PDB file of N, CA and C in Angstrom:
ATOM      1  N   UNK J   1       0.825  -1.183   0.000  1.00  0.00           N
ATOM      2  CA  UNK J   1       0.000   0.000   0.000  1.00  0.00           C
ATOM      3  C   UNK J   1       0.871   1.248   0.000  1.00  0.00           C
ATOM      4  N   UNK J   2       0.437   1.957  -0.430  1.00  0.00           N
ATOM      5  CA  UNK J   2       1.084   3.663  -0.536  1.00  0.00           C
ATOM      6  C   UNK J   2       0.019   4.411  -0.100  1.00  0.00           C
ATOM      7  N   UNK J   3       0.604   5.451   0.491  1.00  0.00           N
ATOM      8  CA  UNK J   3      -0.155   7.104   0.667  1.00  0.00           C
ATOM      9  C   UNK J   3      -0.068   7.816  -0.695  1.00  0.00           C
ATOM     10  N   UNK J   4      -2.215   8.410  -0.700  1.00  0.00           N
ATOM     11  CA  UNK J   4      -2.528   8.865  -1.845  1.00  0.00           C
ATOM     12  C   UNK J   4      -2.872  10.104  -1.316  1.00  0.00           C
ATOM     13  N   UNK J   5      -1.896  11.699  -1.541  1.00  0.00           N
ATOM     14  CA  UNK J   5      -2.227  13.038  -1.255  1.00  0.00           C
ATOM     15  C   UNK J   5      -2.377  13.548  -2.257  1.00  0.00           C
ATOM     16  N   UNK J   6      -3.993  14.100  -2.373  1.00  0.00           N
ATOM     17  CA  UNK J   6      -4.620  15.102  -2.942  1.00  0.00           C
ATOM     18  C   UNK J   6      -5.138  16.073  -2.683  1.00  0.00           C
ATOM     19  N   UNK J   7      -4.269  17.722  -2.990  1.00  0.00           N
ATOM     20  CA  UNK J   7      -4.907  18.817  -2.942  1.00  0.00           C
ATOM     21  C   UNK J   7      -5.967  19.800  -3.647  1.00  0.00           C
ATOM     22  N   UNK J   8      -6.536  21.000  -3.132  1.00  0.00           N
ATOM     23  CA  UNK J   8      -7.702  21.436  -3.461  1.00  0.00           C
ATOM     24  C   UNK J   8      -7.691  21.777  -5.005  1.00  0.00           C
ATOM     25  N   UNK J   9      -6.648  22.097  -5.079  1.00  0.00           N
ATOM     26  CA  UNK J   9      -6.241  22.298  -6.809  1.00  0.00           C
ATOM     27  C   UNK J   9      -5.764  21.695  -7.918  1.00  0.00           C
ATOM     28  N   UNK J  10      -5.959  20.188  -7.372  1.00  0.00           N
ATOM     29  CA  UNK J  10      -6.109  19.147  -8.367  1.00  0.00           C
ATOM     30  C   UNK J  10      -4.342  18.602  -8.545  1.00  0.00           C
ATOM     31  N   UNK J  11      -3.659  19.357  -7.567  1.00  0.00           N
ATOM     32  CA  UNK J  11      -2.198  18.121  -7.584  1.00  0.00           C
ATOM     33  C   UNK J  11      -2.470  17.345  -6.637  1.00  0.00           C
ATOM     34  N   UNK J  12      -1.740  16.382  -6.830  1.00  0.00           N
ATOM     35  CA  UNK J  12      -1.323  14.959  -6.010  1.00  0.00           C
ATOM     36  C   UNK J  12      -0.231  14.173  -6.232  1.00  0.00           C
ATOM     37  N   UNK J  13      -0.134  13.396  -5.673  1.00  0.00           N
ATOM     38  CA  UNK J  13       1.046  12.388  -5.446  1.00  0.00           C
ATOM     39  C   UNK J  13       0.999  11.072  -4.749  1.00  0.00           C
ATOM     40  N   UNK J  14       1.567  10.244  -5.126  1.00  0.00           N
ATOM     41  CA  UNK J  14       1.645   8.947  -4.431  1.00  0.00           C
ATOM     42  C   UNK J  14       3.112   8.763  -3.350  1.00  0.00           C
ATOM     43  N   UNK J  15       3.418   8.152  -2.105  1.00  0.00           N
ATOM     44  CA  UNK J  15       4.246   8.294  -1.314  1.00  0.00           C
ATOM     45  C   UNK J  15       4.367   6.734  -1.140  1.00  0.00           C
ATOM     46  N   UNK J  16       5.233   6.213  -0.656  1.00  0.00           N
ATOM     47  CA  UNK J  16       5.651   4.737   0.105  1.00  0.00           C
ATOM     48  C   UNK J  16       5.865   5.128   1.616  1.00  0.00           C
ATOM     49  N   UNK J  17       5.409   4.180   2.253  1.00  0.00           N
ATOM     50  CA  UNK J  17       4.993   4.472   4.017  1.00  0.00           C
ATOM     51  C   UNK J  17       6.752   4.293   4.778  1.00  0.00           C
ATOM     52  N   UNK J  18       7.300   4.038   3.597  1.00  0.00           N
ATOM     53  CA  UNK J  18       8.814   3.843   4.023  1.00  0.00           C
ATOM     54  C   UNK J  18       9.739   5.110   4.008  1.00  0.00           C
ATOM     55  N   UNK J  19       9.004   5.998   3.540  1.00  0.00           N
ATOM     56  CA  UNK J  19       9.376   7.387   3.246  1.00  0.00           C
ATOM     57  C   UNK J  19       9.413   8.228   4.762  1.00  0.00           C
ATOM     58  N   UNK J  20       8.605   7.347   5.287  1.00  0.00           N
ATOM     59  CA  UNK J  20       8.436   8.362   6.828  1.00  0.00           C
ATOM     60  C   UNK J  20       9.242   7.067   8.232  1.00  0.00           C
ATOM     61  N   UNK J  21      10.083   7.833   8.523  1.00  0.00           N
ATOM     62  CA  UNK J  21      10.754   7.138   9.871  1.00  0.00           C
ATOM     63  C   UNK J  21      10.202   7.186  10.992  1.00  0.00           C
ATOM     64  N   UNK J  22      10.178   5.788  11.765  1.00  0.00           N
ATOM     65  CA  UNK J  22       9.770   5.692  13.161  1.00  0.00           C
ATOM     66  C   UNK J  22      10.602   7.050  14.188  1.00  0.00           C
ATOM     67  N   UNK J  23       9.346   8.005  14.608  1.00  0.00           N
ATOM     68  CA  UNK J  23       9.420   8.932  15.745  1.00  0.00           C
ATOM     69  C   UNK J  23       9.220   8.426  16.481  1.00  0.00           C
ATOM     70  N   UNK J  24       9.714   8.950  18.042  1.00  0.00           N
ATOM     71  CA  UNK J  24       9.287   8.681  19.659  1.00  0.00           C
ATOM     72  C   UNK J  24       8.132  10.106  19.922  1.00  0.00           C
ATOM     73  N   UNK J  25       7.659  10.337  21.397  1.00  0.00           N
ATOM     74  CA  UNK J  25       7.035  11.284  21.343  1.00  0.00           C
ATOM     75  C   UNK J  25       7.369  12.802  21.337  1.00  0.00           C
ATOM     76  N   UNK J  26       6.352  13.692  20.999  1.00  0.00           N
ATOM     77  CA  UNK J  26       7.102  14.941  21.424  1.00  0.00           C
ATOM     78  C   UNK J  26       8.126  15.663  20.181  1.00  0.00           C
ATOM     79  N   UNK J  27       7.629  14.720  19.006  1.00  0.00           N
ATOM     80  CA  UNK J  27       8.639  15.228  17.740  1.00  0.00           C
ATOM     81  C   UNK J  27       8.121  16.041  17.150  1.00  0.00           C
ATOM     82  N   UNK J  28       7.000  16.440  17.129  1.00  0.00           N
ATOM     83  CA  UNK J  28       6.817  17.372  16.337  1.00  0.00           C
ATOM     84  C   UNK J  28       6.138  16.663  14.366  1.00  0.00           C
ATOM     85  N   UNK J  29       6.106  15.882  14.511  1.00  0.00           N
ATOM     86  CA  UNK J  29       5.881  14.785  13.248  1.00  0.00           C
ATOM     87  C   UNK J  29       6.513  15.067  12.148  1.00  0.00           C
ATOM     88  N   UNK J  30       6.060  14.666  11.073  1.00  0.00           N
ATOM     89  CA  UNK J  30       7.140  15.007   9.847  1.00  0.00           C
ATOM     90  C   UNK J  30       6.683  15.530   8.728  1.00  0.00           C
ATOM     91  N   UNK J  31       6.700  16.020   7.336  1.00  0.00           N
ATOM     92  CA  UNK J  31       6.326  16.789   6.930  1.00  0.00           C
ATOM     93  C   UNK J  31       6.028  15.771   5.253  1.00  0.00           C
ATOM     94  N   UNK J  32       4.778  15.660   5.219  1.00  0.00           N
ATOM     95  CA  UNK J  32       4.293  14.777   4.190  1.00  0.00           C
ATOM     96  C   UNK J  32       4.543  15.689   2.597  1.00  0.00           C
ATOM     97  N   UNK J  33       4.310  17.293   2.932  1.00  0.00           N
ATOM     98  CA  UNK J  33       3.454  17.708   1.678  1.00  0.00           C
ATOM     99  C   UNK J  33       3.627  18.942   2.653  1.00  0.00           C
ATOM    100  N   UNK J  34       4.208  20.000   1.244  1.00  0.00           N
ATOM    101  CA  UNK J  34       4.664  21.794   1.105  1.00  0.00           C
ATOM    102  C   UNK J  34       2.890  22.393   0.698  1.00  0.00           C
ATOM    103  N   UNK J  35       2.136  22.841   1.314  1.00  0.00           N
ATOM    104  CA  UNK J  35       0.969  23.542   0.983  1.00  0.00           C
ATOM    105  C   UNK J  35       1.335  24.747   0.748  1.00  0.00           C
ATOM    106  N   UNK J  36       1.594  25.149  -0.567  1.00  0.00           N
ATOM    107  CA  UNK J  36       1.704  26.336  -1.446  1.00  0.00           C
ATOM    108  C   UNK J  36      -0.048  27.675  -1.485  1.00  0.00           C
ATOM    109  N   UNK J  37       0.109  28.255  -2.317  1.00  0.00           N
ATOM    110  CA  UNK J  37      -1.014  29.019  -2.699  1.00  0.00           C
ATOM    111  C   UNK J  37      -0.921  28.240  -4.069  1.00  0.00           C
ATOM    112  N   UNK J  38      -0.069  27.955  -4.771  1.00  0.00           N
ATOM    113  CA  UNK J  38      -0.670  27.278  -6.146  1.00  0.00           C
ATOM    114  C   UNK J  38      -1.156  26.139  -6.144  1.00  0.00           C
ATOM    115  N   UNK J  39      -0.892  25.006  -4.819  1.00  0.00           N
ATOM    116  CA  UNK J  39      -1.853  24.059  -4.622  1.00  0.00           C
ATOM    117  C   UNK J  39      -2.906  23.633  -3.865  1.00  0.00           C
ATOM    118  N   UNK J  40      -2.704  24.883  -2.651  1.00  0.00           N
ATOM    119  CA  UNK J  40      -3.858  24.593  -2.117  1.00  0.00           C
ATOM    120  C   UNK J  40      -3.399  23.739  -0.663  1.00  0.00           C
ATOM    121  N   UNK J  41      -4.473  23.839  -0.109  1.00  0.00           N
ATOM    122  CA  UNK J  41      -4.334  23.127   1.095  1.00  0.00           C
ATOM    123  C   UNK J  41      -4.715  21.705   0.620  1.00  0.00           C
ATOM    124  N   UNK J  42      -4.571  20.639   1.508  1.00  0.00           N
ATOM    125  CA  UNK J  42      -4.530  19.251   0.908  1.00  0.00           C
ATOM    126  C   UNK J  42      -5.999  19.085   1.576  1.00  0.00           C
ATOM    127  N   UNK J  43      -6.681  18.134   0.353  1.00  0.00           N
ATOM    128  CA  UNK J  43      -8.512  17.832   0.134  1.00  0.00           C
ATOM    129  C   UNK J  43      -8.601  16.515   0.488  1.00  0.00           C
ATOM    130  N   UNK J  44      -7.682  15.516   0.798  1.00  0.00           N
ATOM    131  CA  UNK J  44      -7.552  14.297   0.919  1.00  0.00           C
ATOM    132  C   UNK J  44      -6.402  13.436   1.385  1.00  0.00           C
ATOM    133  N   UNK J  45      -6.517  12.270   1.967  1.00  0.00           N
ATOM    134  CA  UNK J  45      -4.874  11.344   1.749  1.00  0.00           C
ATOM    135  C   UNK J  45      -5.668  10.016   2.142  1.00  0.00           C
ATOM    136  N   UNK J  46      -5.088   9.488   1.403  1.00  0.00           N
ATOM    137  CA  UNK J  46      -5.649   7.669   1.720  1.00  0.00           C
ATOM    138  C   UNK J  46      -4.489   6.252   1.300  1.00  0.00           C
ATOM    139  N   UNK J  47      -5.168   5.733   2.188  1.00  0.00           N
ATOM    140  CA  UNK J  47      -3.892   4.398   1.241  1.00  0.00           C
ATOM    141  C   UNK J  47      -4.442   3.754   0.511  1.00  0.00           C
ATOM    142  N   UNK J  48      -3.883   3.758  -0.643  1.00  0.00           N
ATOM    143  CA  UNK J  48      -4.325   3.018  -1.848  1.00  0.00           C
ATOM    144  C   UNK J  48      -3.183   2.097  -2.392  1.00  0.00           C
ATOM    145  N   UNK J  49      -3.760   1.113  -3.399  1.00  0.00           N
ATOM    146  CA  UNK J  49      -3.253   0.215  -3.882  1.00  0.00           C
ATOM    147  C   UNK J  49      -3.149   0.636  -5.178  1.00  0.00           C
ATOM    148  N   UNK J  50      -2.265  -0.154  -6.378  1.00  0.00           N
ATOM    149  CA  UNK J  50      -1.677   0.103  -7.528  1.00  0.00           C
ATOM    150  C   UNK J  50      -2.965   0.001  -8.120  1.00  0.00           C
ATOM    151  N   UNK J  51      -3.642  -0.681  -7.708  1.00  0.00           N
ATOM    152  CA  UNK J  51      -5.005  -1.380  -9.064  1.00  0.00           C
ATOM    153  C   UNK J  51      -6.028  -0.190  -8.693  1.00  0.00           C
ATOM    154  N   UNK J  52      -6.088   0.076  -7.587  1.00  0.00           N
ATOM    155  CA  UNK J  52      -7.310   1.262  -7.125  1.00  0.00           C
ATOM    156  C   UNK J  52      -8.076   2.341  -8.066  1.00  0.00           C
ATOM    157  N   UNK J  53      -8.589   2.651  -8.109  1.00  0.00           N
ATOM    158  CA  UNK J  53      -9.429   3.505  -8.164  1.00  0.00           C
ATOM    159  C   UNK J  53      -9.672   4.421  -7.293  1.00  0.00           C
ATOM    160  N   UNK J  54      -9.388   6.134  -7.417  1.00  0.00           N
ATOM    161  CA  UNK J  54      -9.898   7.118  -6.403  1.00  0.00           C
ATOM    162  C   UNK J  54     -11.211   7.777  -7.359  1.00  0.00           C
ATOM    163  N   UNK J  55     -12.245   8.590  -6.662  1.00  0.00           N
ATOM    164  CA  UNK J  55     -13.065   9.688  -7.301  1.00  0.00           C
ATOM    165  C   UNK J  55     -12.624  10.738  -6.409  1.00  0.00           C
ATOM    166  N   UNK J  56     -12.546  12.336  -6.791  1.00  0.00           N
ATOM    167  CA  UNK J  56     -12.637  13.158  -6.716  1.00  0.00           C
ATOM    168  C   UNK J  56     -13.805  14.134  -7.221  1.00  0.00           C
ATOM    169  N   UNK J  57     -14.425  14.825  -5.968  1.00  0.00           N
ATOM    170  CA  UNK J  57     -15.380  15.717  -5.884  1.00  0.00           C
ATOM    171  C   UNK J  57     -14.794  16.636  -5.468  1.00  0.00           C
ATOM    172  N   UNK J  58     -15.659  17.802  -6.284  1.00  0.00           N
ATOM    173  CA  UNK J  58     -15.218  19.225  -6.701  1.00  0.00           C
ATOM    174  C   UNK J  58     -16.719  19.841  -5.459  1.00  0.00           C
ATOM    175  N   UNK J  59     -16.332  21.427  -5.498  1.00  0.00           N
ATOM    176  CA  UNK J  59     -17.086  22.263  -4.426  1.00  0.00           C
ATOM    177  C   UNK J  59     -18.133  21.810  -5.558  1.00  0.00           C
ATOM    178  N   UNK J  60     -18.192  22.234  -6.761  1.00  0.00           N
ATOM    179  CA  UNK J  60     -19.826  22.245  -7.773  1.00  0.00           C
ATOM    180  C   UNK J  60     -20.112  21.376  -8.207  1.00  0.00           C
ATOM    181  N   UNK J  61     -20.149  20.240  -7.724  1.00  0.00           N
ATOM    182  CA  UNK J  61     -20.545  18.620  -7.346  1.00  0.00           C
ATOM    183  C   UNK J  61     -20.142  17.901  -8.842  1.00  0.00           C
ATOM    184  N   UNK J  62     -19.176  18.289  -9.676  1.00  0.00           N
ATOM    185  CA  UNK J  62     -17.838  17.539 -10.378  1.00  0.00           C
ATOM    186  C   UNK J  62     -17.491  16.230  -9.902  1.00  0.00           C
ATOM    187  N   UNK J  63     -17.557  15.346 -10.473  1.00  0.00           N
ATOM    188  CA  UNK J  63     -16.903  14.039 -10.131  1.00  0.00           C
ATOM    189  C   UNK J  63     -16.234  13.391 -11.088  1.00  0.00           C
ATOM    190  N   UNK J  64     -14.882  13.316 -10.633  1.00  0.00           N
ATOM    191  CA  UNK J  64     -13.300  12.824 -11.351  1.00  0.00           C
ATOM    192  C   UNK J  64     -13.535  11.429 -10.942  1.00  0.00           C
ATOM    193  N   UNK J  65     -13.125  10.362 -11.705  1.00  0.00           N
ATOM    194  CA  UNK J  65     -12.829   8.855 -11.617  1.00  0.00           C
ATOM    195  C   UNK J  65     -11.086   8.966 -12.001  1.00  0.00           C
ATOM    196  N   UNK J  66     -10.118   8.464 -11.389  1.00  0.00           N
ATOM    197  CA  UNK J  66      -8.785   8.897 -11.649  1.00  0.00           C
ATOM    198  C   UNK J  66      -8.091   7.344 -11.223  1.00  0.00           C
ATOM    199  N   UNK J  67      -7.223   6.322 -11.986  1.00  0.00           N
ATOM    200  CA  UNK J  67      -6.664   5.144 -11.746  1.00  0.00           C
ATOM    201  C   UNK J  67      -5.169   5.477 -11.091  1.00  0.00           C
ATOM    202  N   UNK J  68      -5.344   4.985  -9.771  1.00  0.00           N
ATOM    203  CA  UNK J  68      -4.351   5.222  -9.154  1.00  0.00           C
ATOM    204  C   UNK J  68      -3.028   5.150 -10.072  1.00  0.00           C
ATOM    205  N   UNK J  69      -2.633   3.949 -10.667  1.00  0.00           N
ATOM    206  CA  UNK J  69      -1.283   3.690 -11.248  1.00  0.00           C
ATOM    207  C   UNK J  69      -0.592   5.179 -12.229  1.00  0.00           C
ATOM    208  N   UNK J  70      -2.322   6.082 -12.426  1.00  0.00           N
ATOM    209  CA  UNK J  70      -1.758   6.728 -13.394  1.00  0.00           C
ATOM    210  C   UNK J  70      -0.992   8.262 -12.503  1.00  0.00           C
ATOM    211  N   UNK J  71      -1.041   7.826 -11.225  1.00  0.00           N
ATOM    212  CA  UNK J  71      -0.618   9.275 -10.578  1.00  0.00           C
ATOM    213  C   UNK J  71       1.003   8.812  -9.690  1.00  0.00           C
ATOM    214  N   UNK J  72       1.964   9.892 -10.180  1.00  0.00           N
ATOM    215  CA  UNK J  72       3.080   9.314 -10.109  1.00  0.00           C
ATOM    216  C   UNK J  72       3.571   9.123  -8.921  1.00  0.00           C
ATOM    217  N   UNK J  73       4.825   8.174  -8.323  1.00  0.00           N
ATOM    218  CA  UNK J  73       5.163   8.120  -6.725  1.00  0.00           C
ATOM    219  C   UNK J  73       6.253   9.371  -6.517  1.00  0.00           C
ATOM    220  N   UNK J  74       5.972   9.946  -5.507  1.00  0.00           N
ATOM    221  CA  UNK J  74       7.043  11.150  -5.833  1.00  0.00           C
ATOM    222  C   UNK J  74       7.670  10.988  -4.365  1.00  0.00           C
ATOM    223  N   UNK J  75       8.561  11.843  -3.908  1.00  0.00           N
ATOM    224  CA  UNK J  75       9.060  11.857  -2.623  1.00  0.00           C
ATOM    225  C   UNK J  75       8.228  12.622  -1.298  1.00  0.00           C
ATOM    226  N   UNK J  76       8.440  12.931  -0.117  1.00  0.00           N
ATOM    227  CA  UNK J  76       8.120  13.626   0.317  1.00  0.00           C
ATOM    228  C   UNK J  76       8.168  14.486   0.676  1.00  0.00           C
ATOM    229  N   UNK J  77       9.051  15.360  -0.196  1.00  0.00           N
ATOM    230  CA  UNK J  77       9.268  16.520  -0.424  1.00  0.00           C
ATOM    231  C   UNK J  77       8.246  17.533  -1.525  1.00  0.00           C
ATOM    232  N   UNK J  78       8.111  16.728  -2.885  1.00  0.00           N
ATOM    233  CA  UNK J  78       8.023  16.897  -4.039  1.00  0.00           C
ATOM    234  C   UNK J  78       6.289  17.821  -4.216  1.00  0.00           C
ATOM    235  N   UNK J  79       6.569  18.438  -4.759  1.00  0.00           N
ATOM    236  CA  UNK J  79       5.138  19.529  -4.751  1.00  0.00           C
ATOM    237  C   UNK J  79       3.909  18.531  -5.239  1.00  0.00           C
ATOM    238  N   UNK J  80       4.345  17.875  -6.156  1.00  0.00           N
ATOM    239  CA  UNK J  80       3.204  16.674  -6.855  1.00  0.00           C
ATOM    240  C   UNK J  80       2.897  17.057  -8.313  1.00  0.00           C
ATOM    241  N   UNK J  81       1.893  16.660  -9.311  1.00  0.00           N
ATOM    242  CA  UNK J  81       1.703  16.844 -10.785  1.00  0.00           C
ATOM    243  C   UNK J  81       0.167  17.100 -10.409  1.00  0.00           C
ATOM    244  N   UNK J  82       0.085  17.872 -11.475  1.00  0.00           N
ATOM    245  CA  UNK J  82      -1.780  17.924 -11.750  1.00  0.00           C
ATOM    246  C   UNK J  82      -2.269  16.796 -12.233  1.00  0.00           C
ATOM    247  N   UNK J  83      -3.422  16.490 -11.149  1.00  0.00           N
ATOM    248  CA  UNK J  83      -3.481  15.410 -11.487  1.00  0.00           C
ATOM    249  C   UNK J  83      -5.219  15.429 -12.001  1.00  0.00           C
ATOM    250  N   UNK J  84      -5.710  16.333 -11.377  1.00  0.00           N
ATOM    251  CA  UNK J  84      -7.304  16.797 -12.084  1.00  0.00           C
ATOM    252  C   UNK J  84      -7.249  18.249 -12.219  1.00  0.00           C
ATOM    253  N   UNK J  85      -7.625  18.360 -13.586  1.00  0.00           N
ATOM    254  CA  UNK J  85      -7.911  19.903 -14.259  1.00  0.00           C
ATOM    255  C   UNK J  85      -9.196  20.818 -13.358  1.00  0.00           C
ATOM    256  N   UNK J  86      -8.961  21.723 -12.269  1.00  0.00           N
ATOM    257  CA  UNK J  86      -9.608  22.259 -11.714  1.00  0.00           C
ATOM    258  C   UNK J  86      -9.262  23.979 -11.849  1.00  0.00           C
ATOM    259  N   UNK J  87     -10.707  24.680 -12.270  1.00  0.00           N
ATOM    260  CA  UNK J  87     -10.658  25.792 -12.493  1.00  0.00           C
ATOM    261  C   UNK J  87     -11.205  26.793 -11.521  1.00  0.00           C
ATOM    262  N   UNK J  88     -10.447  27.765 -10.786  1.00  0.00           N
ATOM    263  CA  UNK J  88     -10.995  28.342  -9.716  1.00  0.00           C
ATOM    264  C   UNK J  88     -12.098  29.389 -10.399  1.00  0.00           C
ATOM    265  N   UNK J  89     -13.226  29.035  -9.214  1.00  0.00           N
ATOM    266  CA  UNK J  89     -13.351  29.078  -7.890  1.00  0.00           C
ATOM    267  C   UNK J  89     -13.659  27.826  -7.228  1.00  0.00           C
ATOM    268  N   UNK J  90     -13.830  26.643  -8.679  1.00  0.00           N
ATOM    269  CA  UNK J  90     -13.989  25.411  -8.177  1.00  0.00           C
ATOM    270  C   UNK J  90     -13.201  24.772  -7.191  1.00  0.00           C
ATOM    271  N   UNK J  91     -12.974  24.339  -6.339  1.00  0.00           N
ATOM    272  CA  UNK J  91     -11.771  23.007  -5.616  1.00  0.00           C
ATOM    273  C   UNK J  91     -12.232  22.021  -5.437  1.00  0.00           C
ATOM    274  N   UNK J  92     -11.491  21.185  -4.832  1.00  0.00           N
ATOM    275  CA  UNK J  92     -11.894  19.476  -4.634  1.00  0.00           C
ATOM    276  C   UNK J  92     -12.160  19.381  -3.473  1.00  0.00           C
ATOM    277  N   UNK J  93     -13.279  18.898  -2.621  1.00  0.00           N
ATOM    278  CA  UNK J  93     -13.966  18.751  -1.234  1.00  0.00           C
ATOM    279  C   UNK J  93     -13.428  17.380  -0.853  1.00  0.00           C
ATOM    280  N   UNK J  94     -12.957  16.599  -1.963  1.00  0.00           N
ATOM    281  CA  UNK J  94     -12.974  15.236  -0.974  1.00  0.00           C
ATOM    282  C   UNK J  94     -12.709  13.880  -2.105  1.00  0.00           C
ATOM    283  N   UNK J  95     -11.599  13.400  -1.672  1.00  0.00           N
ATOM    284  CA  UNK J  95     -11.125  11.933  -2.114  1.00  0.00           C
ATOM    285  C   UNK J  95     -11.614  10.761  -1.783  1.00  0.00           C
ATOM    286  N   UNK J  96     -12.244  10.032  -2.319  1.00  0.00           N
ATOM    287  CA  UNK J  96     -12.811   8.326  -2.053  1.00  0.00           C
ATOM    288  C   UNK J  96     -11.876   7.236  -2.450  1.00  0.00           C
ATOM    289  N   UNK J  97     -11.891   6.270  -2.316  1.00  0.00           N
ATOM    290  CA  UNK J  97     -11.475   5.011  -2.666  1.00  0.00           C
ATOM    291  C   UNK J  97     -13.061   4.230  -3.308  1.00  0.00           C
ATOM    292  N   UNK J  98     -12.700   3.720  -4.768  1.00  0.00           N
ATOM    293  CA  UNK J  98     -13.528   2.887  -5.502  1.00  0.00           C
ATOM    294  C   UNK J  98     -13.671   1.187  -4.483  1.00  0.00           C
ATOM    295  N   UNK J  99     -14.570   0.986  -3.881  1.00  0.00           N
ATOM    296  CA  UNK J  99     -14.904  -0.337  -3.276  1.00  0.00           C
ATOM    297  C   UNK J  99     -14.633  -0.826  -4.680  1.00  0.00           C
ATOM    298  N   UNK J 100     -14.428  -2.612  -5.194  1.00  0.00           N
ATOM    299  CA  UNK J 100     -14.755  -3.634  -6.224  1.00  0.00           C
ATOM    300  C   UNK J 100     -15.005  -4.419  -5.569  1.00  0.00           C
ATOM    301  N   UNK J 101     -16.128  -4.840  -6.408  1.00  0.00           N
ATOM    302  CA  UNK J 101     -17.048  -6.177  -5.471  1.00  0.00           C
ATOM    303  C   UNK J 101     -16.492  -7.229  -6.081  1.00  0.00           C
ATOM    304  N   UNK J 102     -15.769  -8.151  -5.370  1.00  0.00           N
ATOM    305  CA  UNK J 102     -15.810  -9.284  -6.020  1.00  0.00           C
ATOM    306  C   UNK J 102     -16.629 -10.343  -6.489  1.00  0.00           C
TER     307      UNK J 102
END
């Protein structure tokens, strides 16, 4: 599984959970994702799998279907890629994971 961060302005990124080191308490935690003004504060994060499926919903009830594999693994540093075409004043309210029924 990987961490799936998506912000209000349609970047994102995929992370590996190996990216973040075991803290004790009192650290202060660590820093997943740079929240810019060009991306926005972050609208989502989930763990997802390679095969997954996310949807993305927009404030004006927009709904993105987006295949995980196609959004790239970046570091945790890395600002992220556009990953849904969002035009302000629109933003994204909120990331799902696609259930598949077997």
């Amino acid at each position: 599984e990987q961490m799936l961060l998506v912000t209000e302005y349609g970047y994102g990124k995929r992370m590996g959970y190996e990216n973040f080191t075991h803290h004790g308490r009192a650290t202060k935690g660590q820093i997943g994702y740079r929240v810019t003004e060009k991306n926005g504060e972050i609208a989502g994060g989930l763990s997802v799998q390679k095969s997954d499926e996310v949807v993305c919903i927009s404030s004006q009830g927009n709904i993105i279907k987006l295949k995980v594999k196609d959004i790239p693994v970046m570091g945790k540093m890395a600002q992220g890629v556009r990953i849904v075409n969002i035009q302000k004043p629109d933003f994204l309210v909120g990331v799902a994971r696609v259930v598949k029924e077997d």
